[in-house]
Amino acid sequence: MELVLLEGFAAFFLFLHLVRPLFKGLWNLEGVVLLPLLALGIISGIFPAFGFRPECIPLLVFSIFINLSNIPAFLALFSKLQNDDYRDRGLVYTVPALAVFAFSLWTALYFAPSMDLELSGVETLELRDRERDTLLWVRIYRPDGAAPDLSPPPRPLLFLLPPVTGSVQAVDGICGELRDRGFTVLTYSRPGFDSPALKPGGGYERLSLPALYRLAGALGRGLRDARANAYGKALEEGRKEDIEFLLGELAQNKGFQDTLAGTDRDQVFLAGYGAGGAALTSLAGSDDFIRTCRRVKGIIAVESPLLSSLEGEAPPPLQGKAVPFFGALADSLVPRKITGIGRVPRIRLPGLFLVSDRFLQNGTGRYKTIARTLRVCEAPALLAAIPGAGPFDYSDSPRLFPVYSVLFRGAGEALVDREEYAGMAASLMANFAVLVLENENGGEAEGEFPAHDGETAAETRVEIPLVKTNLDGRIHLETGRVWQLRDSGGILRP
């Protein structure tokens, strides 16, 4: 509501400036000259106050243009000179300007985020990694905020690594959906790494402009440009360190203490968005990680191309030893392309890859690393793409940034409203976990596969407290090289 009010005030000031030539009552009001500048200040203040709001960009650009054209009148006002140039603006100028203004305002209001809903049963705690001198703000989602249910069966634990852009804000709703399906859900944000990150006492902390620029470069050009790709690899490495720290805290029961009462700490699933999902994919192919984290039953990667598996052109050698600083600067400005895919992880944990249905388009390069990972996996792996889902639709982005769902649509016709894709994603995650746990517990699986600790799955049936959901059969599924669970379609019809 605050955002819409600010947009409304700015729009009103711009409107008065545009219609001044048409209403004689405004001719003698010299202060109208200042209204466009005031509108520009309000719109510019939206971005530091509310974060990057793409739907406000047309209104911002329009207000900048109006202020540039208004400079002579602005200078005349402070020079105490008479200026009535605005009377010369006839319908030829006013009508097109009002049309552009109306479009800019419509974009800002139509794509404004829906109201934030406070979820109950959410606890926030602080964990500090002293080795890295890093602070993590952890959020734990449990039922209704009441005392945990200590009666069996305990709830599986799901660590969810949020996207670097959006962080906890972008997954708050889906964490609630996963909690409602039977998980205890843990997510977090890291100040100085995530944007925005949680702040002590409430609110969010945003990255600096240079950091945001590097982050935008990694997300937008990391698949094509070697320099942007290097920063993307650093993001994946940062997420690896985060999850290894959190799992270490869980194993030693240091930071969580009694916050996970009623949760089965030996049934852990890891899910990640973007760089987080890519980090989990790499860890699932690491012998050291699998050996030390045996309680992890499976991984889920959401829209997570593996930037760390891409190879780029080597930087050109410095030409001569003269003026090395300027030579190095010149070399740094030379673009270097991504040349191909190197080694991809051979995952040895059950994995689910959740992608946009753009995966089905021929010639797309975004998902090539994921497709190759499926071909070389050494444990059951499944790829799912919901028709009509865009790259941002499996999170809370359709609610927080509706314009992204319009600009980055899926390839096919949408099955549901944009804001419902997050719930379908949560159902796929829960159904996948059911498949894995049923196999491990000797449930409905048609065959057994060696567990990641080298032992075979247990034959004793254990009740699984996850809610299973029937899903639309048009969801596209692909299995990896290894699939020894029951029919992969069981994830849609559990």
Short mmCIF file of C-alpha atoms in Angstrom, two decimals:
data_model
loop_
_atom_site.label_atom_id
_atom_site.label_comp_id
_atom_site.label_asym_id
_atom_site.label_seq_id
_atom_site.Cartn_x
_atom_site.Cartn_y
_atom_site.Cartn_z
CA MET A 1 0.00 0.00 0.00
CA GLU A 2 2.84 2.42 0.83
CA LEU A 3 4.39 1.78 -2.57
CA VAL A 4 1.12 2.46 -4.40
CA LEU A 5 0.55 5.67 -2.42
CA LEU A 6 3.98 7.00 -3.33
CA GLU A 7 3.40 6.17 -6.99
CA GLY A 8 0.03 7.94 -6.77
CA PHE A 9 1.50 11.12 -5.31
CA ALA A 10 4.24 11.23 -7.94
CA ALA A 11 1.72 10.61 -10.72
CA PHE A 12 -0.56 13.39 -9.43
CA PHE A 13 2.29 15.92 -9.49
CA LEU A 14 3.24 14.92 -13.04
CA PHE A 15 -0.37 15.07 -14.15
CA LEU A 16 -0.78 18.65 -12.87
CA HIS A 17 2.31 19.69 -14.80
CA LEU A 18 1.07 18.08 -18.03
CA VAL A 19 -2.44 19.56 -17.94
CA ARG A 20 -1.39 23.05 -16.82
CA PRO A 21 -1.79 24.53 -20.34
CA LEU A 22 -5.38 23.28 -20.48
CA PHE A 23 -6.62 24.87 -17.22
CA LYS A 24 -6.33 28.64 -16.71
CA GLY A 25 -6.66 28.15 -12.95
CA LEU A 26 -3.16 26.65 -12.93
CA TRP A 27 -1.49 29.41 -14.98
CA ASN A 28 -0.80 31.70 -12.05
CA LEU A 29 0.44 28.95 -9.75
CA GLU A 30 4.20 29.27 -10.22
CA GLY A 31 4.88 26.40 -7.82
CA VAL A 32 3.56 23.93 -10.41
CA VAL A 33 7.01 24.24 -12.03
CA LEU A 34 8.51 22.38 -9.06
CA LEU A 35 6.07 19.47 -9.12
CA PRO A 36 7.96 17.35 -11.73
CA LEU A 37 11.13 17.66 -9.65
CA LEU A 38 9.23 16.57 -6.55
CA ALA A 39 7.74 13.64 -8.48
CA LEU A 40 11.21 12.58 -9.64
CA GLY A 41 12.45 12.65 -6.04
CA ILE A 42 9.58 10.44 -4.88
CA ILE A 43 10.03 7.91 -7.68
CA SER A 44 13.81 7.81 -7.19
CA GLY A 45 13.30 7.21 -3.47
CA ILE A 46 11.18 4.13 -4.16
CA PHE A 47 14.23 2.09 -5.21
CA PRO A 48 16.33 2.43 -2.04
CA ALA A 49 13.21 2.11 0.11
CA PHE A 50 11.53 -0.86 -1.61
CA GLY A 51 14.38 -2.41 -3.57
CA PHE A 52 14.57 -2.74 -7.33
CA ARG A 53 11.06 -2.25 -8.69
CA PRO A 54 11.18 -2.92 -12.47
CA GLU A 55 7.57 -1.87 -12.95
CA CYS A 56 8.50 1.68 -11.84
CA ILE A 57 11.21 2.15 -14.48
CA PRO A 58 8.89 3.55 -17.22
CA LEU A 59 7.52 6.12 -14.74
CA LEU A 60 11.08 7.00 -13.65
CA VAL A 61 12.27 7.47 -17.25
CA PHE A 62 9.21 9.57 -18.07
CA SER A 63 9.74 11.82 -15.06
CA ILE A 64 13.41 12.31 -16.00
CA PHE A 65 12.38 13.36 -19.50
CA ILE A 66 9.78 15.81 -18.15
CA ASN A 67 12.33 17.35 -15.77
CA LEU A 68 14.90 17.78 -18.55
CA SER A 69 12.35 19.56 -20.71
CA ASN A 70 11.33 21.67 -17.70
CA ILE A 71 14.83 23.04 -16.97
CA PRO A 72 14.24 26.49 -18.59
CA ALA A 73 11.06 27.03 -16.54
CA PHE A 74 12.81 25.83 -13.40
CA LEU A 75 15.72 28.26 -13.90
CA ALA A 76 13.34 31.10 -14.73
CA LEU A 77 11.45 30.55 -11.48
CA PHE A 78 14.58 30.91 -9.34
CA SER A 79 15.78 33.86 -11.44
CA LYS A 80 12.42 35.57 -10.84
CA LEU A 81 11.83 35.79 -14.56
CA GLN A 82 8.50 35.45 -16.27
CA ASN A 83 8.10 32.16 -18.10
CA ASP A 84 4.93 31.14 -19.86
CA ASP A 85 6.36 28.71 -22.39
CA TYR A 86 3.97 26.09 -21.06
CA ARG A 87 1.11 27.96 -22.83
CA ASP A 88 2.74 27.10 -26.16
CA ARG A 89 2.34 23.39 -25.45
CA GLY A 90 -0.71 22.57 -27.48
CA LEU A 91 -2.58 19.33 -27.97
CA VAL A 92 0.14 18.03 -30.30
CA TYR A 93 2.49 17.83 -27.28
CA THR A 94 0.01 17.32 -24.45
CA VAL A 95 -2.00 14.39 -25.82
CA PRO A 96 1.02 12.13 -26.65
CA ALA A 97 2.65 13.10 -23.34
CA LEU A 98 -0.51 12.14 -21.44
CA ALA A 99 -0.66 8.83 -23.35
CA VAL A 100 2.92 7.95 -22.42
CA PHE A 101 2.25 9.07 -18.86
CA ALA A 102 -0.87 6.88 -18.66
CA PHE A 103 1.06 3.84 -19.91
CA SER A 104 3.89 4.43 -17.41
CA LEU A 105 1.44 4.80 -14.53
CA TRP A 106 -0.55 1.74 -15.60
CA THR A 107 2.66 -0.35 -15.67
CA ALA A 108 3.61 0.78 -12.16
CA LEU A 109 0.16 0.11 -10.67
CA TYR A 110 -0.81 -3.04 -12.57
CA PHE A 111 2.44 -4.82 -11.75
CA ALA A 112 2.65 -3.61 -8.17
CA PRO A 113 3.28 -6.47 -5.70
CA SER A 114 0.35 -8.01 -3.91
CA MET A 115 0.01 -7.52 -0.17
CA ASP A 116 2.62 -9.32 1.94
CA LEU A 117 1.11 -12.05 4.10
CA GLU A 118 2.67 -12.71 7.48
CA LEU A 119 3.18 -16.42 8.05
CA SER A 120 2.73 -17.81 11.54
CA GLY A 121 5.04 -20.40 13.03
CA VAL A 122 8.23 -18.71 11.79
CA GLU A 123 11.22 -18.32 14.09
CA THR A 124 14.35 -16.32 13.29
CA LEU A 125 17.73 -16.95 14.88
CA GLU A 126 21.31 -15.80 14.36
CA LEU A 127 24.19 -18.13 13.51
CA ARG A 128 27.78 -16.96 13.14
CA ASP A 129 30.43 -18.83 11.19
CA ARG A 130 33.56 -17.76 13.03
CA GLU A 131 35.93 -19.34 10.53
CA ARG A 132 34.57 -17.12 7.74
CA ASP A 133 33.52 -14.29 10.08
CA THR A 134 30.09 -14.52 8.48
CA LEU A 135 26.63 -13.97 9.93
CA LEU A 136 23.59 -15.98 8.80
CA TRP A 137 20.01 -15.06 9.69
CA VAL A 138 18.09 -18.33 9.77
CA ARG A 139 14.32 -18.70 9.50
CA ILE A 140 12.62 -21.91 10.65
CA TYR A 141 9.07 -22.71 9.54
CA ARG A 142 6.99 -24.98 11.79
CA PRO A 143 3.23 -25.55 12.10
CA ASP A 144 1.12 -22.69 13.49
CA GLY A 145 3.81 -21.26 15.73
CA ALA A 146 2.73 -23.61 18.49
CA ALA A 147 4.92 -26.05 20.37
CA PRO A 148 6.24 -28.70 18.00
CA ASP A 149 4.35 -31.96 17.83
CA LEU A 150 6.59 -34.40 19.68
CA SER A 151 4.50 -37.45 18.79
CA PRO A 152 5.71 -39.70 15.99
CA PRO A 153 6.31 -39.51 13.15
CA PRO A 154 8.76 -36.59 13.23
CA ARG A 155 8.83 -34.26 10.27
CA PRO A 156 11.63 -34.46 7.67
CA LEU A 157 13.92 -31.42 7.58
CA LEU A 158 14.29 -29.37 4.40
CA PHE A 159 17.12 -26.86 4.04
CA LEU A 160 16.15 -24.36 1.35
CA LEU A 161 18.89 -22.18 -0.14
CA PRO A 162 17.19 -19.02 -1.45
CA PRO A 163 18.12 -17.20 -4.65
CA VAL A 164 20.83 -14.62 -4.17
CA THR A 165 18.53 -11.97 -5.66
CA GLY A 166 15.42 -11.86 -3.53
CA SER A 167 16.80 -14.09 -0.78
CA VAL A 168 14.31 -15.06 1.94
CA GLN A 169 11.81 -12.55 0.60
CA ALA A 170 11.53 -14.54 -2.62
CA VAL A 171 10.88 -17.92 -0.95
CA ASP A 172 8.86 -17.01 2.14
CA GLY A 173 5.60 -18.20 0.61
CA ILE A 174 6.96 -21.46 -0.78
CA CYS A 175 8.58 -22.20 2.58
CA GLY A 176 5.10 -21.95 4.06
CA GLU A 177 3.77 -24.28 1.34
CA LEU A 178 6.48 -26.84 2.09
CA ARG A 179 5.77 -26.61 5.80
CA ASP A 180 2.11 -27.31 5.11
CA ARG A 181 3.13 -30.45 3.22
CA GLY A 182 4.91 -31.92 6.22
CA PHE A 183 8.45 -30.54 6.29
CA THR A 184 10.21 -28.51 8.90
CA VAL A 185 11.74 -25.88 6.62
CA LEU A 186 14.92 -23.94 7.26
CA THR A 187 16.09 -21.07 5.07
CA TYR A 188 18.45 -18.15 5.65
CA SER A 189 20.00 -14.98 4.30
CA ARG A 190 23.57 -13.73 4.54
CA PRO A 191 24.24 -9.97 4.82
CA GLY A 192 26.72 -8.78 2.22
CA PHE A 193 25.93 -11.75 -0.02
CA ASP A 194 22.15 -11.87 -0.49
CA SER A 195 20.08 -8.96 -1.72
CA PRO A 196 18.10 -8.12 0.27
CA ALA A 197 19.29 -9.82 3.46
CA LEU A 198 17.43 -9.88 6.75
CA LYS A 199 18.44 -7.24 9.30
CA PRO A 200 18.44 -7.60 13.09
CA GLY A 201 15.18 -6.30 14.50
CA GLY A 202 13.37 -6.55 11.17
CA GLY A 203 13.71 -5.06 7.72
CA TYR A 204 16.19 -5.85 4.98
CA GLU A 205 19.76 -4.86 4.10
CA ARG A 206 20.59 -4.33 0.43
CA LEU A 207 23.85 -4.70 -1.46
CA SER A 208 25.86 -1.73 -2.69
CA LEU A 209 25.43 -0.60 -6.29
CA PRO A 210 28.77 -2.12 -7.46
CA ALA A 211 27.84 -5.45 -5.87
CA LEU A 212 24.40 -5.33 -7.48
CA TYR A 213 26.03 -4.61 -10.84
CA ARG A 214 28.31 -7.65 -10.52
CA LEU A 215 25.37 -9.78 -9.40
CA ALA A 216 23.24 -8.66 -12.33
CA GLY A 217 26.13 -9.44 -14.66
CA ALA A 218 26.53 -12.96 -13.29
CA LEU A 219 22.81 -13.68 -13.64
CA GLY A 220 22.39 -12.06 -17.04
CA ARG A 221 25.68 -12.90 -18.79
CA GLY A 222 27.13 -15.76 -16.75
CA LEU A 223 26.30 -18.28 -19.49
CA ARG A 224 28.01 -16.24 -22.22
CA ASP A 225 30.74 -14.07 -20.71
CA ALA A 226 33.73 -15.60 -18.91
CA ARG A 227 34.21 -12.66 -16.57
CA ALA A 228 30.56 -12.64 -15.44
CA ASN A 229 30.75 -16.43 -15.20
CA ALA A 230 33.66 -16.16 -12.75
CA TYR A 231 31.49 -14.14 -10.37
CA GLY A 232 28.69 -16.69 -10.81
CA LYS A 233 31.10 -19.44 -9.81
CA ALA A 234 31.96 -17.44 -6.69
CA LEU A 235 28.24 -17.31 -5.82
CA GLU A 236 28.01 -21.10 -6.12
CA GLU A 237 31.07 -21.51 -3.92
CA GLY A 238 29.56 -19.20 -1.32
CA ARG A 239 26.39 -21.28 -1.21
CA LYS A 240 28.47 -24.46 -0.81
CA GLU A 241 30.19 -22.98 2.22
CA ASP A 242 26.84 -21.90 3.68
CA ILE A 243 25.21 -25.33 3.48
CA GLU A 244 28.30 -27.11 4.76
CA PHE A 245 28.32 -24.76 7.75
CA LEU A 246 24.59 -25.27 8.42
CA LEU A 247 24.87 -29.06 8.18
CA GLY A 248 27.86 -28.94 10.52
CA GLU A 249 25.82 -26.94 13.03
CA LEU A 250 23.02 -29.48 12.70
CA ALA A 251 25.36 -32.42 13.26
CA GLN A 252 26.85 -30.85 16.38
CA ASN A 253 23.54 -29.41 17.59
CA LYS A 254 25.25 -26.09 18.23
CA GLY A 255 23.12 -23.35 16.80
CA PHE A 256 19.70 -24.95 16.62
CA GLN A 257 19.39 -26.30 20.17
CA ASP A 258 15.69 -27.01 20.75
CA THR A 259 14.36 -25.19 17.70
CA LEU A 260 14.12 -28.44 15.71
CA ALA A 261 12.26 -30.49 18.31
CA GLY A 262 9.81 -32.82 16.59
CA THR A 263 12.00 -32.96 13.48
CA ASP A 264 13.82 -36.02 12.19
CA ARG A 265 17.39 -34.78 11.78
CA ASP A 266 18.33 -38.00 10.01
CA GLN A 267 15.90 -37.32 7.16
CA VAL A 268 17.30 -34.20 5.52
CA PHE A 269 16.58 -32.86 2.05
CA LEU A 270 18.42 -29.95 0.45
CA ALA A 271 16.76 -27.58 -2.01
CA GLY A 272 18.28 -24.56 -3.70
CA TYR A 273 17.44 -21.84 -6.20
CA GLY A 274 19.88 -20.58 -8.80
CA ALA A 275 23.44 -20.63 -7.46
CA GLY A 276 22.19 -22.56 -4.41
CA GLY A 277 20.80 -25.38 -6.54
CA ALA A 278 23.98 -25.48 -8.61
CA ALA A 279 26.03 -25.70 -5.40
CA LEU A 280 23.91 -28.64 -4.19
CA THR A 281 24.35 -30.40 -7.54
CA SER A 282 28.12 -30.10 -7.23
CA LEU A 283 28.08 -31.30 -3.61
CA ALA A 284 25.94 -34.30 -4.60
CA GLY A 285 28.85 -35.40 -6.79
CA SER A 286 31.48 -34.92 -4.07
CA ASP A 287 32.71 -38.06 -2.29
CA ASP A 288 33.75 -36.05 0.77
CA PHE A 289 30.33 -34.43 1.12
CA ILE A 290 28.46 -37.71 0.70
CA ARG A 291 30.70 -39.44 3.22
CA THR A 292 30.33 -36.75 5.89
CA CYS A 293 26.65 -35.88 5.34
CA ARG A 294 24.97 -39.26 5.30
CA ARG A 295 21.75 -37.91 6.74
CA VAL A 296 21.07 -36.06 3.45
CA LYS A 297 18.56 -38.13 1.46
CA GLY A 298 18.27 -36.06 -1.71
CA ILE A 299 18.72 -32.70 -3.39
CA ILE A 300 16.36 -30.41 -5.31
CA ALA A 301 17.72 -27.78 -7.73
CA VAL A 302 15.33 -25.10 -9.01
CA GLU A 303 16.35 -23.19 -12.14
CA SER A 304 20.01 -23.90 -11.47
CA PRO A 305 22.31 -23.98 -14.51
CA LEU A 306 25.82 -24.95 -13.45
CA LEU A 307 28.03 -21.95 -14.15
CA SER A 308 30.92 -23.77 -12.49
CA SER A 309 30.84 -26.39 -15.28
CA LEU A 310 31.32 -23.87 -18.07
CA GLU A 311 34.70 -23.08 -19.58
CA GLY A 312 35.74 -19.76 -21.07
CA GLU A 313 38.51 -18.24 -23.12
CA ALA A 314 41.76 -17.67 -21.27
CA PRO A 315 42.73 -14.01 -20.68
CA PRO A 316 45.14 -12.72 -23.35
CA PRO A 317 48.82 -12.49 -22.31
CA LEU A 318 50.22 -9.06 -21.47
CA GLN A 319 52.02 -7.57 -24.46
CA GLY A 320 55.42 -6.51 -23.20
CA LYS A 321 56.42 -5.25 -19.79
CA ALA A 322 55.91 -1.54 -20.44
CA VAL A 323 53.08 0.19 -18.58
CA PRO A 324 51.87 -3.08 -17.00
CA PHE A 325 48.99 -1.35 -15.21
CA PHE A 326 47.45 -0.03 -18.42
CA GLY A 327 48.15 -3.31 -20.17
CA ALA A 328 46.32 -5.23 -17.47
CA LEU A 329 43.48 -2.71 -17.58
CA ALA A 330 43.17 -3.10 -21.35
CA ASP A 331 43.19 -6.89 -21.04
CA SER A 332 40.45 -6.74 -18.41
CA LEU A 333 38.22 -4.84 -20.81
CA VAL A 334 38.54 -7.42 -23.60
CA PRO A 335 35.41 -9.64 -23.57
CA ARG A 336 36.03 -13.33 -23.18
CA LYS A 337 33.40 -15.81 -24.31
CA ILE A 338 32.24 -19.07 -22.80
CA THR A 339 33.60 -21.80 -25.08
CA GLY A 340 31.80 -24.91 -23.85
CA ILE A 341 30.89 -27.28 -21.04
CA GLY A 342 33.61 -28.90 -18.99
CA ARG A 343 33.16 -31.51 -16.27
CA VAL A 344 29.71 -31.81 -14.76
CA PRO A 345 29.02 -33.49 -11.39
CA ARG A 346 28.18 -37.20 -11.33
CA ILE A 347 25.57 -36.91 -8.62
CA ARG A 348 25.34 -39.83 -6.21
CA LEU A 349 22.30 -38.61 -4.30
CA PRO A 350 18.71 -38.74 -5.58
CA GLY A 351 18.02 -35.44 -7.30
CA LEU A 352 15.11 -33.42 -8.68
CA PHE A 353 15.76 -30.65 -11.21
CA LEU A 354 12.86 -28.23 -11.52
CA VAL A 355 13.08 -26.03 -14.62
CA SER A 356 10.96 -23.79 -16.83
CA ASP A 357 9.30 -25.38 -19.81
CA ARG A 358 11.76 -23.35 -21.89
CA PHE A 359 13.90 -26.43 -21.37
CA LEU A 360 11.84 -28.05 -24.14
CA GLN A 361 12.82 -25.45 -26.73
CA ASN A 362 15.46 -26.55 -29.19
CA GLY A 363 18.74 -24.71 -29.16
CA THR A 364 18.48 -23.18 -25.69
CA GLY A 365 21.79 -23.04 -23.88
CA ARG A 366 20.63 -22.24 -20.36
CA TYR A 367 19.88 -25.85 -19.44
CA LYS A 368 22.63 -27.73 -21.28
CA THR A 369 24.65 -28.32 -18.11
CA ILE A 370 21.57 -29.77 -16.39
CA ALA A 371 20.81 -32.04 -19.36
CA ARG A 372 24.38 -33.34 -19.34
CA THR A 373 24.23 -33.91 -15.57
CA LEU A 374 21.17 -36.12 -16.10
CA ARG A 375 23.08 -38.19 -18.65
CA VAL A 376 25.98 -38.96 -16.30
CA CYS A 377 24.24 -39.22 -12.90
CA GLU A 378 24.98 -42.23 -10.72
CA ALA A 379 21.82 -42.03 -8.59
CA PRO A 380 18.13 -41.60 -9.48
CA ALA A 381 17.59 -38.14 -10.95
CA LEU A 382 14.45 -36.59 -12.37
CA LEU A 383 13.79 -33.40 -14.31
CA ALA A 384 10.36 -31.75 -14.17
CA ALA A 385 9.03 -28.80 -16.17
CA ILE A 386 5.53 -27.45 -15.60
CA PRO A 387 3.94 -26.16 -18.84
CA GLY A 388 3.82 -22.38 -19.00
CA ALA A 389 6.20 -21.85 -16.06
CA GLY A 390 8.85 -19.18 -16.56
CA PRO A 391 12.24 -19.08 -14.82
CA PHE A 392 10.89 -16.95 -11.94
CA ASP A 393 7.53 -18.67 -11.40
CA TYR A 394 8.62 -21.37 -8.92
CA SER A 395 9.26 -18.77 -6.23
CA ASP A 396 7.33 -15.85 -4.76
CA SER A 397 8.41 -13.60 -7.66
CA PRO A 398 4.97 -13.62 -9.35
CA ARG A 399 3.60 -12.07 -6.16
CA LEU A 400 6.49 -9.71 -5.42
CA PHE A 401 7.53 -8.85 -9.00
CA PRO A 402 4.59 -9.64 -11.33
CA VAL A 403 6.35 -7.95 -14.25
CA TYR A 404 8.99 -10.72 -14.31
CA SER A 405 6.33 -13.32 -15.03
CA VAL A 406 5.20 -11.26 -18.02
CA LEU A 407 8.67 -10.50 -19.38
CA PHE A 408 10.00 -14.04 -18.79
CA ARG A 409 7.10 -16.30 -19.65
CA GLY A 410 7.28 -20.01 -20.19
CA ALA A 411 7.19 -21.49 -23.68
CA GLY A 412 3.77 -23.14 -23.42
CA GLU A 413 0.30 -22.25 -22.27
CA ALA A 414 0.01 -21.67 -18.53
CA LEU A 415 -1.67 -24.46 -16.56
CA VAL A 416 -2.58 -22.24 -13.61
CA ASP A 417 -2.37 -18.63 -12.48
CA ARG A 418 1.20 -17.43 -12.05
CA GLU A 419 0.97 -17.23 -8.28
CA GLU A 420 -0.03 -20.92 -8.11
CA TYR A 421 3.17 -22.27 -9.65
CA ALA A 422 4.99 -22.01 -6.32
CA GLY A 423 2.41 -24.33 -4.73
CA MET A 424 2.84 -26.84 -7.59
CA ALA A 425 6.61 -26.67 -7.12
CA ALA A 426 6.19 -27.38 -3.40
CA SER A 427 4.00 -30.39 -4.25
CA LEU A 428 6.62 -31.74 -6.66
CA MET A 429 9.30 -31.37 -3.97
CA ALA A 430 7.19 -33.17 -1.36
CA ASN A 431 6.17 -35.94 -3.77
CA PHE A 432 9.82 -36.44 -4.75
CA ALA A 433 10.81 -36.73 -1.10
CA VAL A 434 8.06 -39.34 -0.64
CA LEU A 435 9.46 -41.38 -3.54
CA VAL A 436 12.95 -41.31 -2.02
CA LEU A 437 11.82 -42.13 1.52
CA GLU A 438 9.50 -44.92 0.36
CA ASN A 439 12.39 -46.52 -1.47
CA GLU A 440 14.72 -46.18 1.50
CA ASN A 441 12.10 -47.56 3.87
CA GLY A 442 11.18 -50.48 1.64
CA GLY A 443 7.87 -48.93 0.66
CA GLU A 444 6.29 -48.95 -2.77
CA ALA A 445 9.53 -48.81 -4.73
CA GLU A 446 9.86 -51.43 -7.48
CA GLY A 447 13.58 -51.88 -6.90
CA GLU A 448 16.41 -50.90 -4.62
CA PHE A 449 19.46 -48.80 -5.29
CA PRO A 450 22.54 -48.65 -3.08
CA ALA A 451 22.28 -45.93 -0.48
CA HIS A 452 24.99 -43.26 -0.56
CA ASP A 453 26.77 -44.85 2.38
CA GLY A 454 27.19 -48.11 0.45
CA GLU A 455 24.46 -50.00 2.27
CA THR A 456 21.16 -51.15 0.77
CA ALA A 457 17.87 -49.54 1.66
CA ALA A 458 16.12 -50.78 4.78
CA GLU A 459 13.19 -53.16 4.43
CA THR A 460 11.21 -51.85 7.37
CA ARG A 461 8.23 -49.67 6.50
CA VAL A 462 8.25 -46.32 8.26
CA GLU A 463 5.35 -43.89 8.19
CA ILE A 464 6.17 -40.83 6.10
CA PRO A 465 4.42 -37.70 7.41
CA LEU A 466 4.53 -35.79 4.11
CA VAL A 467 1.38 -34.72 2.28
CA LYS A 468 1.20 -36.28 -1.18
CA THR A 469 -0.56 -34.34 -3.95
CA ASN A 470 -1.99 -35.48 -7.28
CA LEU A 471 -0.63 -33.22 -10.02
CA ASP A 472 -1.46 -32.50 -13.64
CA GLY A 473 -0.31 -35.29 -15.93
CA ARG A 474 0.87 -32.76 -18.54
CA ILE A 475 3.91 -31.90 -16.43
CA HIS A 476 6.98 -32.87 -18.45
CA LEU A 477 9.25 -35.46 -16.80
CA GLU A 478 12.66 -36.82 -17.80
CA THR A 479 14.67 -39.39 -15.88
CA GLY A 480 18.43 -39.50 -15.67
CA ARG A 481 20.75 -42.30 -16.69
CA VAL A 482 19.90 -44.12 -13.47
CA TRP A 483 16.34 -44.57 -12.25
CA GLN A 484 15.68 -47.42 -9.82
CA LEU A 485 12.78 -45.95 -7.93
CA ARG A 486 9.24 -46.85 -8.91
CA ASP A 487 7.67 -45.37 -12.05
CA SER A 488 8.81 -41.76 -12.34
CA GLY A 489 5.20 -40.81 -13.05
CA GLY A 490 4.56 -41.64 -9.42
CA ILE A 491 5.75 -38.13 -8.56
CA LEU A 492 2.53 -36.89 -10.21
CA ARG A 493 0.26 -39.65 -8.87
CA PRO A 494 1.70 -40.62 -5.47
#
